[in-house]
Short mmCIF file of C-alpha atoms in Angstrom, two decimals:
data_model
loop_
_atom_site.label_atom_id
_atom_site.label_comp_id
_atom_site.label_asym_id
_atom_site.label_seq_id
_atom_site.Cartn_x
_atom_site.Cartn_y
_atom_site.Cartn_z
CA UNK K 1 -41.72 47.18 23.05
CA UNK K 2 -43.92 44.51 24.74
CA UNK K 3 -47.05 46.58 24.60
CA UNK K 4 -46.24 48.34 21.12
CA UNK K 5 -45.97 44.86 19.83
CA UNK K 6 -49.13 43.36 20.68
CA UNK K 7 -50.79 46.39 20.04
CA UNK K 8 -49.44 45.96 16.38
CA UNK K 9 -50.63 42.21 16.05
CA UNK K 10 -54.12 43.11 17.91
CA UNK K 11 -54.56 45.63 14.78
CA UNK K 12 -53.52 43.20 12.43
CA UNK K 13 -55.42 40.29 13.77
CA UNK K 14 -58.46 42.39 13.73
CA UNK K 15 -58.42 45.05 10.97
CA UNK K 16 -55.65 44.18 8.51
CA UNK K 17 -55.88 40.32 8.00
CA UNK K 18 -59.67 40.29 7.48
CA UNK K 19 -59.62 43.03 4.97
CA UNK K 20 -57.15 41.31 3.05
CA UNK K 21 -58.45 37.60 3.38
CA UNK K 22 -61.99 39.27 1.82
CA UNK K 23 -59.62 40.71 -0.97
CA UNK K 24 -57.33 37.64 -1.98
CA UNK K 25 -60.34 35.31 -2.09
CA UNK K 26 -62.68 38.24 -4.14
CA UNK K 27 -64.12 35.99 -7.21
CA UNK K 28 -63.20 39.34 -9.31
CA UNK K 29 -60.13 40.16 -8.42
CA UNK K 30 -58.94 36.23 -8.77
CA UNK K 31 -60.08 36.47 -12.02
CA UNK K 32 -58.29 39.41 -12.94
CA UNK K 33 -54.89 38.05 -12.31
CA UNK K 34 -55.15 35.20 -13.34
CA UNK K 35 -56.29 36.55 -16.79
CA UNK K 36 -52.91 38.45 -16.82
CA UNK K 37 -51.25 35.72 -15.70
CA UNK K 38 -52.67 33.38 -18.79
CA UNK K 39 -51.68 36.75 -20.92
CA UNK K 40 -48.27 37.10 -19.73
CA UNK K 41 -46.05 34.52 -21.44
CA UNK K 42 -47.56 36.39 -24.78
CA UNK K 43 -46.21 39.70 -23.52
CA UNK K 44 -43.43 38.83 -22.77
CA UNK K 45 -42.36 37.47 -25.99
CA UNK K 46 -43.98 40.04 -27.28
CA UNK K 47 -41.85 42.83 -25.71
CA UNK K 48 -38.97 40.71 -26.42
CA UNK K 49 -39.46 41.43 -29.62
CA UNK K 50 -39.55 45.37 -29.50
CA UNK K 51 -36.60 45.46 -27.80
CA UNK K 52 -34.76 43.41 -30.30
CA UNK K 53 -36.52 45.83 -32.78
CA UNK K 54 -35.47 49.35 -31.64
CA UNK K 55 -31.44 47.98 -30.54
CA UNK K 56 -29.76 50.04 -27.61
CA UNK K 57 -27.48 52.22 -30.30
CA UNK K 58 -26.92 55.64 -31.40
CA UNK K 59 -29.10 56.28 -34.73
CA UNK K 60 -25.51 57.44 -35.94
CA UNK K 61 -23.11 55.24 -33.86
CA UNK K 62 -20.34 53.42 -36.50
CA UNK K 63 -19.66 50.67 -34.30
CA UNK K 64 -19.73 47.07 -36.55
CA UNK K 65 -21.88 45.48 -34.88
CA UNK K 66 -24.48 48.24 -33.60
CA UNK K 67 -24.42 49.46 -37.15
CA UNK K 68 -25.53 46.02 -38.90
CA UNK K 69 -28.06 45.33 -36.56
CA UNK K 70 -29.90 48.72 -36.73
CA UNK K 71 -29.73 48.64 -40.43
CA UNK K 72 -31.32 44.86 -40.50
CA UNK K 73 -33.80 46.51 -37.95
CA UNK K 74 -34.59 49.33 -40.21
CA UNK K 75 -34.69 47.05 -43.12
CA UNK K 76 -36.92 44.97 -41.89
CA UNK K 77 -38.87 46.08 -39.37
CA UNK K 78 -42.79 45.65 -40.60
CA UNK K 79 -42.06 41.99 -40.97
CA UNK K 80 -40.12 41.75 -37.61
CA UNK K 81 -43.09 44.36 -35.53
CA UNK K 82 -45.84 41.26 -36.58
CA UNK K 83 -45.32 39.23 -33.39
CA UNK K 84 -45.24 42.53 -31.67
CA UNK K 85 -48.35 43.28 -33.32
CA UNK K 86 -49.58 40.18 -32.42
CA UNK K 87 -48.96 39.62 -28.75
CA UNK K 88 -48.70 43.31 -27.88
CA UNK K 89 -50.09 44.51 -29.83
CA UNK K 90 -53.39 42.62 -29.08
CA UNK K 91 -52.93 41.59 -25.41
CA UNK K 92 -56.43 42.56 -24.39
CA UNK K 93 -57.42 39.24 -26.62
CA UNK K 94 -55.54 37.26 -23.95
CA UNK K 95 -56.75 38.85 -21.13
CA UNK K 96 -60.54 38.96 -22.14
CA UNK K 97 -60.41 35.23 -22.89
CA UNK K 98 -58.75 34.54 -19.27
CA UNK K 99 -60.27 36.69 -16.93
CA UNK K 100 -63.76 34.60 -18.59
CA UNK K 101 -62.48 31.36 -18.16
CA UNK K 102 -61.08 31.86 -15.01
CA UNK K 103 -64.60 33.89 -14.00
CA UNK K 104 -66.33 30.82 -15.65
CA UNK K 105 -64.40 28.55 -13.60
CA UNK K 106 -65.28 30.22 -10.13
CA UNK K 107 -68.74 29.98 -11.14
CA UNK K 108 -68.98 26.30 -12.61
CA UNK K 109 -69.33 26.88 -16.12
CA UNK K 110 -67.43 25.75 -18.78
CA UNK K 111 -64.22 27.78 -18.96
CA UNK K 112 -63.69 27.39 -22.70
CA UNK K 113 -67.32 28.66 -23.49
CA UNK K 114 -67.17 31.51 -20.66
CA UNK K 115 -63.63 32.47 -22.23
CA UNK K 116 -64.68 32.77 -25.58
CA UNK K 117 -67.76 34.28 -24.57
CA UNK K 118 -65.88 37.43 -22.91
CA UNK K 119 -63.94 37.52 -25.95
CA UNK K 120 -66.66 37.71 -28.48
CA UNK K 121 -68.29 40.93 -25.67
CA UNK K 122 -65.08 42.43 -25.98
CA UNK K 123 -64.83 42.26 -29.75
CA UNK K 124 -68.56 43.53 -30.05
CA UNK K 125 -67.74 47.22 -28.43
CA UNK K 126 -63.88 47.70 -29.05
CA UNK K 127 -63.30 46.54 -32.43
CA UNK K 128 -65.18 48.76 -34.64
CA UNK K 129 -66.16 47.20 -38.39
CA UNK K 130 -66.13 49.86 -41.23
CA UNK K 131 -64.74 49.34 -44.96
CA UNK K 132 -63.88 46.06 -44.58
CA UNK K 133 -61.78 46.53 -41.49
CA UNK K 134 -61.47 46.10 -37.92
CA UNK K 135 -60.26 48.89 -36.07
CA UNK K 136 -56.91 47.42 -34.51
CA UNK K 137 -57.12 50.82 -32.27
CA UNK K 138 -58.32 49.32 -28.31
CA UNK K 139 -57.40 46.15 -28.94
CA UNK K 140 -53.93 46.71 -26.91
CA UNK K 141 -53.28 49.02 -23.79
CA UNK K 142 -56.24 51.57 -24.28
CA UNK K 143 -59.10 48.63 -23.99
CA UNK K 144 -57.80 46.70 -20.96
CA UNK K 145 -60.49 48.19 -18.92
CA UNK K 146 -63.06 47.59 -21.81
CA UNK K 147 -61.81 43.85 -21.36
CA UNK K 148 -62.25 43.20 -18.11
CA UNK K 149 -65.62 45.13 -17.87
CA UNK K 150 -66.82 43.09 -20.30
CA UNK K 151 -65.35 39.83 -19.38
CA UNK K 152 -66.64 40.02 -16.06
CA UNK K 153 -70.34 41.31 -17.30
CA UNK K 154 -70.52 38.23 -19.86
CA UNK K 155 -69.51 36.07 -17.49
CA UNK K 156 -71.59 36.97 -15.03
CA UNK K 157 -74.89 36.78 -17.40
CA UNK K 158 -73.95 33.36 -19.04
CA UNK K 159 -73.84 32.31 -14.65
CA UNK K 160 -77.16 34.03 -14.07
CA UNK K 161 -79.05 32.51 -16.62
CA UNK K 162 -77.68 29.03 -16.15
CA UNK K 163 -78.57 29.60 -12.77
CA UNK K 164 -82.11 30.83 -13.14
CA UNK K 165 -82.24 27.37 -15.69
CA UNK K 166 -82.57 30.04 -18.95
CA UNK K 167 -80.73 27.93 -21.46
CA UNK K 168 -81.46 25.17 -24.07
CA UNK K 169 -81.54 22.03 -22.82
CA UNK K 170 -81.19 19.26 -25.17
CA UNK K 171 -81.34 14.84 -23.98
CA UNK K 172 -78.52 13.05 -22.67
CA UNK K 173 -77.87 11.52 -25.70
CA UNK K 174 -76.57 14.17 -27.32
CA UNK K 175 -72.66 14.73 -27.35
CA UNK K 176 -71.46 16.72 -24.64
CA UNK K 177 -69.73 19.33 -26.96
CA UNK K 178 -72.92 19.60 -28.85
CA UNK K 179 -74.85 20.04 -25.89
CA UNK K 180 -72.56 22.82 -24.35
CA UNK K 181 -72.86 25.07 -28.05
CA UNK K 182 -76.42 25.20 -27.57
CA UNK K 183 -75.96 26.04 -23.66
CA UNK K 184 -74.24 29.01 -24.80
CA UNK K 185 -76.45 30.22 -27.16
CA UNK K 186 -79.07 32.32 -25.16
CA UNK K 187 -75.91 34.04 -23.36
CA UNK K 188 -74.70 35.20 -27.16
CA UNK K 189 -77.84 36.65 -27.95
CA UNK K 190 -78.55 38.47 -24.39
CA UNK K 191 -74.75 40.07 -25.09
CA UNK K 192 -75.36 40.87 -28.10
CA UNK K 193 -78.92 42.16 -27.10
CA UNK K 194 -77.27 44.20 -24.63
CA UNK K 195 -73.79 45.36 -25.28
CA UNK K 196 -74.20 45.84 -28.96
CA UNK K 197 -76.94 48.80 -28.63
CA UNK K 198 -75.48 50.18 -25.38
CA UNK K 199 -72.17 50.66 -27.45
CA UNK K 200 -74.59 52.90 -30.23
CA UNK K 201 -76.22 54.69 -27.44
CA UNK K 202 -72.46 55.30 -26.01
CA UNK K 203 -71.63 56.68 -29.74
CA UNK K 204 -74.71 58.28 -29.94
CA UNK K 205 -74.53 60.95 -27.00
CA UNK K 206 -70.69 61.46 -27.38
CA UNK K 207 -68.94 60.47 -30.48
CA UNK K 208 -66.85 57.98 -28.40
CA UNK K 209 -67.72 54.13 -28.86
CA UNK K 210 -67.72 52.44 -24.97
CA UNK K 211 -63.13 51.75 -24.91
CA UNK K 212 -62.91 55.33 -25.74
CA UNK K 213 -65.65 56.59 -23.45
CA UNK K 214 -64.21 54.20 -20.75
CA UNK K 215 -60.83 55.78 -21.26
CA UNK K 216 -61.91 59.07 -21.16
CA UNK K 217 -63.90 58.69 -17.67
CA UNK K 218 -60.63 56.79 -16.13
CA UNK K 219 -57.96 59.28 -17.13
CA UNK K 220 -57.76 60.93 -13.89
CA UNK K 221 -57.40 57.51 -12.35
CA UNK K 222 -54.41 56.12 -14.82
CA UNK K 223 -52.35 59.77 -14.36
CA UNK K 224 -52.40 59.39 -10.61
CA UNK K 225 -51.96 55.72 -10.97
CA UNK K 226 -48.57 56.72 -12.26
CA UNK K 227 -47.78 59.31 -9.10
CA UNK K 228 -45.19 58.85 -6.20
CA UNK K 229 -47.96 58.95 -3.79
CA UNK K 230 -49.90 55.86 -5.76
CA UNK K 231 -46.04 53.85 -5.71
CA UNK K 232 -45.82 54.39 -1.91
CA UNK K 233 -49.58 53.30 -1.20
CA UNK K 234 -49.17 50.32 -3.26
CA UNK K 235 -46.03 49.00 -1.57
CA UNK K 236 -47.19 49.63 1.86
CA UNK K 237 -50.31 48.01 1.18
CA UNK K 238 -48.72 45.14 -0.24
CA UNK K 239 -45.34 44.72 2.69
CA UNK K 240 -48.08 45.21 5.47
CA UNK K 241 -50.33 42.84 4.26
CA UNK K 242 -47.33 40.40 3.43
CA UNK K 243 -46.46 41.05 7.53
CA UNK K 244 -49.56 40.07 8.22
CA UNK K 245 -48.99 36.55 6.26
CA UNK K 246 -50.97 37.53 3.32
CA UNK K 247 -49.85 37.31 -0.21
CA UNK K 248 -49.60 41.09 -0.59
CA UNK K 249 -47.84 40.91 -3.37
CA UNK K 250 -51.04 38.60 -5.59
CA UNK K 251 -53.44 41.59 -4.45
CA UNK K 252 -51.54 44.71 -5.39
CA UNK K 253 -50.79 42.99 -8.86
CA UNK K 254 -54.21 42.18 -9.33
CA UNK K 255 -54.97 45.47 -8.68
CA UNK K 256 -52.23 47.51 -10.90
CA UNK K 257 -51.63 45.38 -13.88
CA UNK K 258 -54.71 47.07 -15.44
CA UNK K 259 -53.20 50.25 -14.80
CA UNK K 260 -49.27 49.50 -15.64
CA UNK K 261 -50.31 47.05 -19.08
CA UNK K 262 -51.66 50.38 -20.29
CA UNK K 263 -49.18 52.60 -19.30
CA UNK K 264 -46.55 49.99 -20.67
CA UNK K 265 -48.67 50.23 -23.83
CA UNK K 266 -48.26 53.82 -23.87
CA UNK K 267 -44.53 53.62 -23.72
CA UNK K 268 -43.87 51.18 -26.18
CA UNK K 269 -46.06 53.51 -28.89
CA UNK K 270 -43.67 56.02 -27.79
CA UNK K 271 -41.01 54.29 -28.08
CA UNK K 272 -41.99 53.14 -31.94
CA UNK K 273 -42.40 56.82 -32.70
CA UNK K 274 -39.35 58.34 -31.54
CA UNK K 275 -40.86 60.22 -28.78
CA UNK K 276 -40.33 60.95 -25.19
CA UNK K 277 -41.83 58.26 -22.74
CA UNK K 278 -44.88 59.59 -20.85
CA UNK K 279 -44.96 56.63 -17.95
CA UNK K 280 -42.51 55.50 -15.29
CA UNK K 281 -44.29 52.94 -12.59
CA UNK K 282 -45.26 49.93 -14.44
CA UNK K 283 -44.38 46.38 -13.57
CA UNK K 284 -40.98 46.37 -14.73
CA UNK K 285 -40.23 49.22 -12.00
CA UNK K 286 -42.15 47.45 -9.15
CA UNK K 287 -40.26 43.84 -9.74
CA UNK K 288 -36.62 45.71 -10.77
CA UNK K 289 -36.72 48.14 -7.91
CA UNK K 290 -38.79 47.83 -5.23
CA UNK K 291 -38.82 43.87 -4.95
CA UNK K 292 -35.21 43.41 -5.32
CA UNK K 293 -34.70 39.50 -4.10
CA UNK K 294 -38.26 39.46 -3.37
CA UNK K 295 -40.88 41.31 -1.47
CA UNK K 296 -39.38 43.89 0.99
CA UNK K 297 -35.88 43.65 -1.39
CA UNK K 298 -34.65 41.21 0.63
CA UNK K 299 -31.46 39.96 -1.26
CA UNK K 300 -29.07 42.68 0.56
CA UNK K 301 -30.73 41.29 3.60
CA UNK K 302 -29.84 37.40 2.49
CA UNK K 303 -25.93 38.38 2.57
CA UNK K 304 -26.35 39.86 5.71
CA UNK K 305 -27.57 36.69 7.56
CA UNK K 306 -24.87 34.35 5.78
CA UNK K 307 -22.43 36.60 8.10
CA UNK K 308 -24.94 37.00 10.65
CA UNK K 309 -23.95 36.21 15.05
CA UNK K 310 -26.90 33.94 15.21
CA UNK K 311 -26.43 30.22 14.06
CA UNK K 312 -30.42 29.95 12.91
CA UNK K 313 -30.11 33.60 11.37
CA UNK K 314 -26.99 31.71 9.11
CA UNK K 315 -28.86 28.82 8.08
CA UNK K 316 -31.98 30.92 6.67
CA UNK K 317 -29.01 32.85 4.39
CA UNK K 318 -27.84 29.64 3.19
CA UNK K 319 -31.12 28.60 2.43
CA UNK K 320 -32.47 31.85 1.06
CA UNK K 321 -29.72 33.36 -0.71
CA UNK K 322 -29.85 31.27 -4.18
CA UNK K 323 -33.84 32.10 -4.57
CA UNK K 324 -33.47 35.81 -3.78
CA UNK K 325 -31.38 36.05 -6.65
CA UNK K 326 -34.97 34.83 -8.20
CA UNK K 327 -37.01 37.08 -6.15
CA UNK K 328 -38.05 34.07 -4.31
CA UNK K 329 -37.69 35.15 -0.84
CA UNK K 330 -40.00 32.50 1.45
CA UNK K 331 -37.32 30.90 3.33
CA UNK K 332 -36.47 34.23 4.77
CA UNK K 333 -39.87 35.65 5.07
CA UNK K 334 -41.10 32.71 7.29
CA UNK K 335 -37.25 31.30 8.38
CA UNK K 336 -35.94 34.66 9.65
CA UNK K 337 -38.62 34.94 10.06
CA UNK K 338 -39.52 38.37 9.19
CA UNK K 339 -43.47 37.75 9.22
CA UNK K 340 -44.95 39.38 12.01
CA UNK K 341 -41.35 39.91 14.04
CA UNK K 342 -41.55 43.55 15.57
CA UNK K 343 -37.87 44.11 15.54
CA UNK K 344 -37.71 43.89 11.17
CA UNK K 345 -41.17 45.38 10.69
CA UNK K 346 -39.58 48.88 9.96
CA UNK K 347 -37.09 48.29 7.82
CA UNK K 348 -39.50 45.29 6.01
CA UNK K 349 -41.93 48.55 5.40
CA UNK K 350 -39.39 51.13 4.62
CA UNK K 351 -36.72 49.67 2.19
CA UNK K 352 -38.98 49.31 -0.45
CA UNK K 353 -40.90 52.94 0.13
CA UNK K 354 -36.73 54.28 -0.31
CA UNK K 355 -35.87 52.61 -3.10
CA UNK K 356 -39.33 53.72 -4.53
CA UNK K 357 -38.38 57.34 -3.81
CA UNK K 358 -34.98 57.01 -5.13
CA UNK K 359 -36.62 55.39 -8.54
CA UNK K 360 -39.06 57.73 -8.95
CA UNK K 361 -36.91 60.69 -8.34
CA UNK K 362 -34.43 59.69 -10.84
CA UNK K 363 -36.28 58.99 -13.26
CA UNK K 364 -38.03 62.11 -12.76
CA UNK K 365 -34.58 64.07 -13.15
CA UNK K 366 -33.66 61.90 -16.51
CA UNK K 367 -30.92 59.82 -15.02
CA UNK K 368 -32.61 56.59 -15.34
CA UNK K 369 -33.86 54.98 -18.47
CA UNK K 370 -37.54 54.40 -18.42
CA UNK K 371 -39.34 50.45 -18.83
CA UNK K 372 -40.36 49.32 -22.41
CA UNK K 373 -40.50 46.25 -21.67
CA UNK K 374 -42.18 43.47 -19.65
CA UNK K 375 -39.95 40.98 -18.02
CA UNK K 376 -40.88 37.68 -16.05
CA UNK K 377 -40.76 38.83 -12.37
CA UNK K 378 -37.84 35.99 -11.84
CA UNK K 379 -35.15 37.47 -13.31
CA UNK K 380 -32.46 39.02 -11.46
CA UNK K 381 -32.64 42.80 -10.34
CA UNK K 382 -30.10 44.08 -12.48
CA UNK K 383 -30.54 41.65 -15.42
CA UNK K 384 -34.27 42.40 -15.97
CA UNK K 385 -33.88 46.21 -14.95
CA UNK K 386 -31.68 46.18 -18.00
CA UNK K 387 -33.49 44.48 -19.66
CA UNK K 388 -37.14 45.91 -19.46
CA UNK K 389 -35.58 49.36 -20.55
CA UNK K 390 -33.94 48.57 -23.56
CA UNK K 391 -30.95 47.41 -22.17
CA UNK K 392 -29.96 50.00 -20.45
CA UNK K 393 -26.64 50.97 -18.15
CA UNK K 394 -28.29 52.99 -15.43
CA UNK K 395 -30.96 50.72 -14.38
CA UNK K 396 -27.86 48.14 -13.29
CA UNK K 397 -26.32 51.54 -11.17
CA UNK K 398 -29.87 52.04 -9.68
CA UNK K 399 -30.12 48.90 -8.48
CA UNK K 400 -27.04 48.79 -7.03
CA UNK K 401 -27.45 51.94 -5.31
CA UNK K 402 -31.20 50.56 -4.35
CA UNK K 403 -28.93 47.29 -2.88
CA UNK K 404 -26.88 49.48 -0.48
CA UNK K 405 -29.31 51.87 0.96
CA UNK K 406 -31.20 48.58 1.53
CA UNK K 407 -27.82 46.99 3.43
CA UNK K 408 -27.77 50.17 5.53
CA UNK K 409 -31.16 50.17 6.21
CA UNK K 410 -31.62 46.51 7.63
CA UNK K 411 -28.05 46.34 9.38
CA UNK K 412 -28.78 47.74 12.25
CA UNK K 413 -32.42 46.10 12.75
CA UNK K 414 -30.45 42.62 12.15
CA UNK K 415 -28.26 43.31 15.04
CA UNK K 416 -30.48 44.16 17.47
CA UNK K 417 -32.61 40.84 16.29
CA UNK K 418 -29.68 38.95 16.93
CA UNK K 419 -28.86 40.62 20.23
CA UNK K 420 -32.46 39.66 21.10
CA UNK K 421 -32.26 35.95 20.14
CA UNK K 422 -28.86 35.71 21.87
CA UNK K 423 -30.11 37.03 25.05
CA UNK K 424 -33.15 34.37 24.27
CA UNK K 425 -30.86 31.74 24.18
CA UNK K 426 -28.90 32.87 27.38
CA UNK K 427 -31.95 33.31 29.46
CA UNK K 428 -32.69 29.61 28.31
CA UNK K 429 -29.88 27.96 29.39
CA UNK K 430 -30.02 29.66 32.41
CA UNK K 431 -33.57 28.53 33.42
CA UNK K 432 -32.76 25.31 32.02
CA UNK K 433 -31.25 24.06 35.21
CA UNK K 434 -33.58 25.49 37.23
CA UNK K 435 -36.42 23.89 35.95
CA UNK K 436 -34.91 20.33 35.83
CA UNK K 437 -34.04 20.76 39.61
CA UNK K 438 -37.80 22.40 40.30
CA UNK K 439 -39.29 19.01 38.43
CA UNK K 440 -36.47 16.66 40.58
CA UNK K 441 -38.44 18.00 43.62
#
């Protein structure tokens, strides 16, 4: 075990921890999330709302209460889809703006200007203008990648040329605000100069503007984004990097919410149409399933230790049980700790791979609703599994089922943990004596 172990850290220390420090700290991938992040209390109240439009209930069912609120629903359901429509409905608006100010940020510009600079690059290609309309049609799930390609070029320009000193510069005595709308004017026109007549070429040779064209070319990439094999690579990415003591959990987000905002997209258009949903891993699945108490689904694990042999392994349960019912699980991560310990390493990788399996499979096999909905990450497992599918009854059971294969899974890696640290502790207090007599003489 010795050996095994420091073989394991050696490859962590030298391969795994690097890779992943490069990753957390990439100025793109920062940016990224955090332009989610600044998009997500929109969402959210956004999804809210189509949940509350399409009620859990039978079309038919004659139940009081079930009856009145799908026929208020039906009623009046273009007034009550407008904050769908506008949250939802537009999310890439959100994201654009705060994927360039956070860009803007890492590069010292103004994160206002940079913000609405990737918004007015993402406007120029995705929202076609024709009879006195804007197309409304990539300005939700299918133009996320649009957004953050063109967030990120904009951005990137409006840095070079402030850089390379190619702006207008105007005396000191002019307001600040005044001087910072003619900074940004050479970046508008070199956008415009650039995106604008790439986006007619784009239409041009293919009869897609550049959100459809992008769309087309990624395809491949969002199907198998929505595979069993891209679930399991995701979560062992994230729990090993998490063993190694990085946020695993910040760079597989960063890296999927392009991919599961689109799917979840997908689904709710489905969902407004009466049809059959097309996508099953999106971020309601990850947080509801596979991070049940918190990365590794570590709430089973939290009752465990308030019963556990081991004095220290009782205190951490005390401590950590109340969060994991948050999916806040840091007092057991680095308490237990769990964090580069050998003897919970397999069960810290495995639980969540299982409970992805399970998921997936019954999903697959129609026993478990599908998500419609995006839910903050906080709520509890069986609340938010619930409630990201329409309110669903079998997301509770799956969770609950997810709960107990995780209990079997980490009891027996627990007990030989706390046979270890008991035999720690009786090795110590043997030596103890020892030593005091060997420093006597």
């Amino acid at each position: 075990m010795s050996s095994l172990y420091q073989s394991m850290v050696t490859v962590i220390e030298q391969s795994i921890t690097p890779l992943a420090g490069r990753l957390g700290q990439q100025k793109y991938v920062i940016a990224i999330r955090d332009g989610f992040t600044a998009a997500l209390p929109f969402m959210i109240i956004g999804s809210f709302m189509l949940v509350f439009i399409f009620p859990p209930f039978s079309a038919d069912t004659t139940m009081g209460f079930a009856r009145a609120w799908l026929d208020f629903s039906q009623t009046w359901r273009e007034q009550l889809m407008l904050p769908f429509n506008l949250s939802m409905g537009v999310m890439t608006f959100f994201i654009s703006v705060g994927i360039g100010a956070s860009l803007g940020r890492q590069f010292n510009l103004d994160p206002v200007m940079s913000g609405l600079l990737a918004f007015m690059a993402f406007l120029l290609v995705a929202a076609p203008y024709a009879d006195g309309k804007i197309s409304t049609q990539y300005l939700s799930g299918q133009g996320i990648f649009t957004a953050l390609i063109t967030s990120i070029y904009s951005t990137r320009i409006y840095a070079w040329l402030k850089e390379h000193k190619v702006t207008i510069r105007l005396p000191k005595e002019v307001p600040t605000g005044v001087a910072r709308s003619f900074e940004i004017l050479i970046p508008v026109v070199v956008i415009i100069g650039t995106l604008h007549p790439l986006n007619i070429f784009i239409e041009a040779q293919t009869g897609m503007i550049m959100p459809q064209a992008i769309m087309h070319l990624l395809a491949p990439l969002v199907s198998a984004s929505d595979s069993l094999p891209a679930i399991l690579l995701s979560v062992l990415l994230c729990q090993i990097f998490w063993f190694s003591g990085i946020h695993g959990s910040l760079i597989v987000t960063g890296i999927m919410s392009p991919f599961w905002m689109t799917n979840l997209a997908a689904n709710q258009t489905a969902l407004a149409a009466g049809a059959a949903l097309p996508h099953i891993y999106l971020q309601g699945f990850w947080d509801h399933y596979l991070l049940i108490g918190g990365v590794g689904s570590t709430l089973p694990l939290a009752f465990l230790l308030l019963r556990s042999k081991a004095t220290h392994l009782r205190t951490i349960g005390k401590m950590g049980i109340v969060p994991s019912f948050f999916n806040i699980n840091e007092p057991i991560l680095f308490g237990a700790p769990i964090i580069m310990n050998p003897l919970l390493f397999i069960p810290f990788i495995c639980v969540p791979m299982v409970n992805a399996v399970l998921a997936y499979t019954a999903t697959k096999l129609g026993w478990l609703a599908q998500v419609v909905s995006l839910t903050p990450w906080t709520t509890p497992a069986p609340i938010g599994a619930s409630w990201a599918t329409n309110w669903a009854f079998s997301p509770v059971v799956m969770c609950l089922i997810c709960m107990l294969v995780s209990t079997l899974i980490y009891l027996p890696f627990l007990r030989a943990y706390e046979r270890s640290l008991q035999k720690t502790a009786v090795e110590n207090e043997t030596r103890s004596p020892l030593t005091e007599t060997a420093i006597s003489n």
